PDB file of C-alpha atoms and ligand atoms in Angstrom:
ATOM      1  CA  MET A   1      45.384  45.424   7.176  1.00  0.00           C
ATOM      2  CA  LYS A   2      48.852  44.670   5.766  1.00  0.00           C
ATOM      3  CA  THR A   3      50.170  41.717   7.922  1.00  0.00           C
ATOM      4  CA  LEU A   4      53.439  39.839   8.142  1.00  0.00           C
ATOM      5  CA  VAL A   5      54.069  36.585   9.988  1.00  0.00           C
ATOM      6  CA  ILE A   6      57.607  35.855  11.141  1.00  0.00           C
ATOM      7  CA  TYR A   7      58.753  32.633  12.646  1.00  0.00           C
ATOM      8  CA  HIS A   8      61.583  30.430  13.708  1.00  0.00           C
ATOM      9  CA  SER A   9      61.179  26.543  13.554  1.00  0.00           C
ATOM     10  CA  GLU A  10      64.031  24.217  13.784  1.00  0.00           C
ATOM     11  CA  HIS A  11      63.270  21.117  15.619  1.00  0.00           C
ATOM     12  CA  HIS A  12      60.509  19.239  13.762  1.00  0.00           C
ATOM     13  CA  GLY A  13      58.894  22.157  11.759  1.00  0.00           C
ATOM     14  CA  ASN A  14      55.961  22.242  14.347  1.00  0.00           C
ATOM     15  CA  THR A  15      55.981  26.033  14.478  1.00  0.00           C
ATOM     16  CA  GLU A  16      56.247  26.275  10.781  1.00  0.00           C
ATOM     17  CA  LYS A  17      52.820  24.267  10.394  1.00  0.00           C
ATOM     18  CA  ILE A  18      51.141  26.817  12.794  1.00  0.00           C
ATOM     19  CA  ALA A  19      52.851  29.743  10.965  1.00  0.00           C
ATOM     20  CA  LYS A  20      51.612  28.577   7.573  1.00  0.00           C
ATOM     21  CA  THR A  21      48.039  27.983   8.885  1.00  0.00           C
ATOM     22  CA  ILE A  22      47.901  31.443  10.372  1.00  0.00           C
ATOM     23  CA  SER A  23      49.367  33.203   7.432  1.00  0.00           C
ATOM     24  CA  THR A  24      46.844  31.395   5.088  1.00  0.00           C
ATOM     25  CA  ALA A  25      43.903  32.267   7.248  1.00  0.00           C
ATOM     26  CA  LEU A  26      44.988  35.940   7.213  1.00  0.00           C
ATOM     27  CA  ASN A  27      46.210  35.899   3.533  1.00  0.00           C
ATOM     28  CA  THR A  28      49.640  37.298   4.587  1.00  0.00           C
ATOM     29  CA  GLU A  29      53.228  37.134   3.788  1.00  0.00           C
ATOM     30  CA  LEU A  30      55.227  34.573   5.810  1.00  0.00           C
ATOM     31  CA  LEU A  31      58.948  34.818   6.462  1.00  0.00           C
ATOM     32  CA  ARG A  32      61.652  32.958   8.487  1.00  0.00           C
ATOM     33  CA  SER A  33      63.195  35.251  11.087  1.00  0.00           C
ATOM     34  CA  GLN A  34      66.528  35.133   9.327  1.00  0.00           C
ATOM     35  CA  ASN A  35      65.166  36.215   5.927  1.00  0.00           C
ATOM     36  CA  ILE A  36      63.652  39.528   6.880  1.00  0.00           C
ATOM     37  CA  ASP A  37      64.593  43.103   5.637  1.00  0.00           C
ATOM     38  CA  ILE A  38      64.109  45.353   8.557  1.00  0.00           C
ATOM     39  CA  ASP A  39      63.689  48.415   6.292  1.00  0.00           C
ATOM     40  CA  ASN A  40      60.416  46.915   5.010  1.00  0.00           C
ATOM     41  CA  ILE A  41      58.834  46.405   8.451  1.00  0.00           C
ATOM     42  CA  HIS A  42      57.180  49.867   8.510  1.00  0.00           C
ATOM     43  CA  GLU A  43      55.001  48.761   5.580  1.00  0.00           C
ATOM     44  CA  TYR A  44      53.047  46.364   7.846  1.00  0.00           C
ATOM     45  CA  ASP A  45      50.121  47.120  10.278  1.00  0.00           C
ATOM     46  CA  LEU A  46      50.160  43.910  12.066  1.00  0.00           C
ATOM     47  CA  ILE A  47      53.214  41.514  12.725  1.00  0.00           C
ATOM     48  CA  GLY A  48      52.947  38.058  14.117  1.00  0.00           C
ATOM     49  CA  PHE A  49      56.005  36.426  15.827  1.00  0.00           C
ATOM     50  CA  GLY A  50      56.305  32.698  16.149  1.00  0.00           C
ATOM     51  CA  SER A  51      58.828  30.266  17.675  1.00  0.00           C
ATOM     52  CA  GLY A  52      59.330  26.913  19.174  1.00  0.00           C
ATOM     53  CA  ILE A  53      60.260  27.222  22.859  1.00  0.00           C
ATOM     54  CA  TYR A  54      63.920  26.274  23.201  1.00  0.00           C
ATOM     55  CA  TYR A  55      65.471  26.242  26.783  1.00  0.00           C
ATOM     56  CA  GLY A  56      62.272  28.188  28.017  1.00  0.00           C
ATOM     57  CA  LYS A  57      62.276  30.891  25.577  1.00  0.00           C
ATOM     58  CA  PHE A  58      61.455  32.048  22.066  1.00  0.00           C
ATOM     59  CA  HIS A  59      64.539  31.409  19.738  1.00  0.00           C
ATOM     60  CA  GLN A  60      67.308  33.966  19.985  1.00  0.00           C
ATOM     61  CA  ASP A  61      66.852  34.797  16.369  1.00  0.00           C
ATOM     62  CA  VAL A  62      63.480  36.168  16.897  1.00  0.00           C
ATOM     63  CA  TYR A  63      64.769  38.253  19.910  1.00  0.00           C
ATOM     64  CA  SER A  64      67.656  39.539  17.857  1.00  0.00           C
ATOM     65  CA  PHE A  65      65.164  40.598  15.142  1.00  0.00           C
ATOM     66  CA  VAL A  66      63.231  42.577  17.496  1.00  0.00           C
ATOM     67  CA  ASP A  67      66.225  44.215  19.025  1.00  0.00           C
ATOM     68  CA  LYS A  68      67.151  45.659  15.514  1.00  0.00           C
ATOM     69  CA  LEU A  69      63.841  47.245  15.003  1.00  0.00           C
ATOM     70  CA  PRO A  70      63.221  50.920  15.690  1.00  0.00           C
ATOM     71  CA  GLU A  71      60.489  51.924  18.331  1.00  0.00           C
ATOM     72  CA  GLN A  72      57.185  50.772  16.999  1.00  0.00           C
ATOM     73  CA  GLY A  73      54.594  53.407  18.295  1.00  0.00           C
ATOM     74  CA  GLU A  74      51.886  50.918  19.412  1.00  0.00           C
ATOM     75  CA  LYS A  75      52.076  48.879  16.143  1.00  0.00           C
ATOM     76  CA  LYS A  76      49.825  45.789  16.673  1.00  0.00           C
ATOM     77  CA  SER A  77      51.447  42.424  17.050  1.00  0.00           C
ATOM     78  CA  PHE A  78      50.535  38.818  18.001  1.00  0.00           C
ATOM     79  CA  ILE A  79      52.599  35.911  19.078  1.00  0.00           C
ATOM     80  CA  PHE A  80      52.443  32.084  18.812  1.00  0.00           C
ATOM     81  CA  SER A  81      54.485  29.047  19.809  1.00  0.00           C
ATOM     82  CA  THR A  82      54.768  25.395  19.901  1.00  0.00           C
ATOM     83  CA  THR A  83      56.271  23.654  22.949  1.00  0.00           C
ATOM     84  CA  GLY A  84      57.042  20.562  24.793  1.00  0.00           C
ATOM     85  CA  SER A  85      55.206  21.711  27.888  1.00  0.00           C
ATOM     86  CA  LYS A  86      52.696  24.386  28.511  1.00  0.00           C
ATOM     87  CA  ALA A  87      54.507  25.552  31.755  1.00  0.00           C
ATOM     88  CA  TYR A  88      57.389  26.795  29.672  1.00  0.00           C
ATOM     89  CA  SER A  89      55.240  28.311  26.894  1.00  0.00           C
ATOM     90  CA  ASP A  90      53.423  30.462  29.456  1.00  0.00           C
ATOM     91  CA  ARG A  91      56.622  31.801  30.777  1.00  0.00           C
ATOM     92  CA  ALA A  92      58.273  32.212  27.408  1.00  0.00           C
ATOM     93  CA  HIS A  93      55.313  34.134  26.146  1.00  0.00           C
ATOM     94  CA  ASP A  94      55.326  36.416  29.194  1.00  0.00           C
ATOM     95  CA  SER A  95      59.029  37.161  28.419  1.00  0.00           C
ATOM     96  CA  PHE A  96      58.673  37.732  24.816  1.00  0.00           C
ATOM     97  CA  LYS A  97      55.505  39.873  25.243  1.00  0.00           C
ATOM     98  CA  LEU A  98      57.542  42.139  27.568  1.00  0.00           C
ATOM     99  CA  LYS A  99      60.222  42.416  24.909  1.00  0.00           C
ATOM    100  CA  LEU A 100      57.687  43.447  22.319  1.00  0.00           C
ATOM    101  CA  LYS A 101      56.111  46.023  24.749  1.00  0.00           C
ATOM    102  CA  GLU A 102      59.543  47.508  25.308  1.00  0.00           C
ATOM    103  CA  LYS A 103      59.758  48.159  21.575  1.00  0.00           C
ATOM    104  CA  GLY A 104      56.401  49.907  21.541  1.00  0.00           C
ATOM    105  CA  PHE A 105      54.348  46.981  20.111  1.00  0.00           C
ATOM    106  CA  LYS A 106      50.781  46.328  21.344  1.00  0.00           C
ATOM    107  CA  VAL A 107      50.225  42.593  21.666  1.00  0.00           C
ATOM    108  CA  ILE A 108      46.693  41.849  20.639  1.00  0.00           C
ATOM    109  CA  GLY A 109      46.730  38.057  20.794  1.00  0.00           C
ATOM    110  CA  GLU A 110      48.585  34.949  21.509  1.00  0.00           C
ATOM    111  CA  PHE A 111      48.403  31.252  20.718  1.00  0.00           C
ATOM    112  CA  SER A 112      50.269  28.218  21.787  1.00  0.00           C
ATOM    113  CA  CYS A 113      49.937  24.343  21.275  1.00  0.00           C
ATOM    114  CA  PRO A 114      51.904  21.227  21.934  1.00  0.00           C
ATOM    115  CA  GLY A 115      54.637  20.277  19.501  1.00  0.00           C
ATOM    116  CA  PHE A 116      56.326  16.865  18.923  1.00  0.00           C
ATOM    117  CA  ASP A 117      59.528  16.979  21.050  1.00  0.00           C
ATOM    118  CA  THR A 118      62.358  14.587  21.086  1.00  0.00           C
ATOM    119  CA  ALA A 119      64.752  17.001  22.929  1.00  0.00           C
ATOM    120  CA  LEU A 120      64.360  15.213  26.246  1.00  0.00           C
ATOM    121  CA  SER A 121      63.697  11.546  25.263  1.00  0.00           C
ATOM    122  CA  SER A 122      64.390   9.673  22.103  1.00  0.00           C
ATOM    123  CA  GLU A 123      60.779   8.318  21.747  1.00  0.00           C
ATOM    124  CA  GLY A 124      59.415  11.801  22.037  1.00  0.00           C
ATOM    125  CA  ILE A 125      56.384  13.412  23.712  1.00  0.00           C
ATOM    126  CA  ASN A 126      53.385  15.123  21.944  1.00  0.00           C
ATOM    127  CA  LYS A 127      53.473  12.548  19.022  1.00  0.00           C
ATOM    128  CA  GLY A 128      51.510  13.894  16.053  1.00  0.00           C
ATOM    129  CA  ARG A 129      51.224  17.556  17.285  1.00  0.00           C
ATOM    130  CA  PRO A 130      50.378  19.909  16.024  1.00  0.00           C
ATOM    131  CA  ASN A 131      47.331  17.722  14.876  1.00  0.00           C
ATOM    132  CA  ALA A 132      44.361  18.735  12.898  1.00  0.00           C
ATOM    133  CA  ASP A 133      42.598  20.172  15.819  1.00  0.00           C
ATOM    134  CA  ASP A 134      45.650  22.212  16.798  1.00  0.00           C
ATOM    135  CA  LEU A 135      45.616  23.641  13.150  1.00  0.00           C
ATOM    136  CA  LYS A 136      41.854  24.385  13.399  1.00  0.00           C
ATOM    137  CA  ALA A 137      42.446  26.274  16.587  1.00  0.00           C
ATOM    138  CA  ALA A 138      45.324  28.279  15.065  1.00  0.00           C
ATOM    139  CA  GLU A 139      43.024  29.092  12.122  1.00  0.00           C
ATOM    140  CA  GLN A 140      40.287  30.282  14.448  1.00  0.00           C
ATOM    141  CA  PHE A 141      42.874  32.312  16.507  1.00  0.00           C
ATOM    142  CA  ALA A 142      43.840  34.039  13.242  1.00  0.00           C
ATOM    143  CA  LYS A 143      40.346  34.766  12.092  1.00  0.00           C
ATOM    144  CA  ASN A 144      39.561  36.334  15.587  1.00  0.00           C
ATOM    145  CA  LEU A 145      42.571  38.711  15.212  1.00  0.00           C
ATOM    146  CA  ARG A 146      40.701  40.472  12.354  1.00  0.00           C
ATOM    147  CA  ASN A 147      38.191  41.822  14.818  1.00  0.00           C
ATOM    148  CA  LYS A 148      40.667  43.205  17.340  1.00  0.00           C
TER     149      LYS A 148
HETATM  150  C1  FMN B   1      67.081  22.594  21.938  1.00  0.00           C
HETATM  151  C2  FMN B   1      65.640  22.281  22.259  1.00  0.00           C
HETATM  152  C3  FMN B   1      65.218  22.921  23.565  1.00  0.00           C
HETATM  153  C4  FMN B   1      63.863  22.817  24.000  1.00  0.00           C
HETATM  154  N1  FMN B   1      63.494  23.343  25.097  1.00  0.00           N
HETATM  155  C5  FMN B   1      62.324  23.275  25.545  1.00  0.00           C
HETATM  156  C6  FMN B   1      61.868  23.876  26.741  1.00  0.00           C
HETATM  157  O1  FMN B   1      62.631  24.413  27.495  1.00  0.00           O
HETATM  158  N2  FMN B   1      60.546  23.702  27.213  1.00  0.00           N
HETATM  159  C7  FMN B   1      59.693  23.054  26.434  1.00  0.00           C
HETATM  160  O2  FMN B   1      58.463  22.961  26.888  1.00  0.00           O
HETATM  161  N3  FMN B   1      59.961  22.507  25.250  1.00  0.00           N
HETATM  162  C8  FMN B   1      61.215  22.638  24.828  1.00  0.00           C
HETATM  163  N4  FMN B   1      61.598  21.996  23.548  1.00  0.00           N
HETATM  164  C9  FMN B   1      60.542  21.372  22.719  1.00  0.00           C
HETATM  165  C10 FMN B   1      60.233  22.288  21.735  1.00  0.00           C
HETATM  166  O3  FMN B   1      59.637  23.445  22.227  1.00  0.00           O
HETATM  167  C11 FMN B   1      58.989  21.681  20.780  1.00  0.00           C
HETATM  168  O4  FMN B   1      59.424  20.481  20.305  1.00  0.00           O
HETATM  169  C12 FMN B   1      58.550  22.714  19.579  1.00  0.00           C
HETATM  170  O5  FMN B   1      57.409  22.168  19.176  1.00  0.00           O
HETATM  171  C13 FMN B   1      59.630  22.709  18.617  1.00  0.00           C
HETATM  172  O6  FMN B   1      59.213  23.718  17.567  1.00  0.00           O
HETATM  173  P1  FMN B   1      59.862  23.485  16.040  1.00  0.00           P
HETATM  174  O7  FMN B   1      59.532  22.179  15.560  1.00  0.00           O
HETATM  175  O8  FMN B   1      59.121  24.461  15.383  1.00  0.00           O
HETATM  176  O9  FMN B   1      61.311  23.950  16.250  1.00  0.00           O
HETATM  177  C14 FMN B   1      62.994  22.034  23.207  1.00  0.00           C
HETATM  178  C15 FMN B   1      63.361  21.461  21.980  1.00  0.00           C
HETATM  179  C16 FMN B   1      64.723  21.643  21.668  1.00  0.00           C
HETATM  180  C17 FMN B   1      65.112  21.100  20.227  1.00  0.00           C
END
């Protein structure tokens, strides 16, 4: 199955760590959301979308990218994020899954873990996250996608 992982990570590179782990586990291509040629998307059978959660949502670049895509006819997708707080990631995932479904994607899995966050306090929360256990969980998540 030809797979592409697309991500946006701008705060501390937290989501990039998860994106790299997932793409390595699946042996796929990995691209930042701003570096993608829309015309090549039809080549892929499965597309993963990842983002940090910013102001309660996946980054606008990832939304804009989905906006530009043609109707996907039940193409398989999965989503992942890193976040300051789980309460926000749940809502952000629901909102982004809706966006993908409106485009005709089928969402077959989702993953989220804490990410180091200095947006609200200078000393930061979730220090050291994603950690080795988070990366292991992301790897397992990716391997389980193969069976779906
Ligand atoms: C501008 C900004 C806004 C953020 N807004 C939220 C938020 O609404 N809820 C939340 O839980 N975390 C929020 N965070 C924390 C990030 O989701 C968290 O640090 C994430 O791991 C960042 O991923 P990145 O390093 O890949 O960019 C915010 C961070 C930044 C920089």
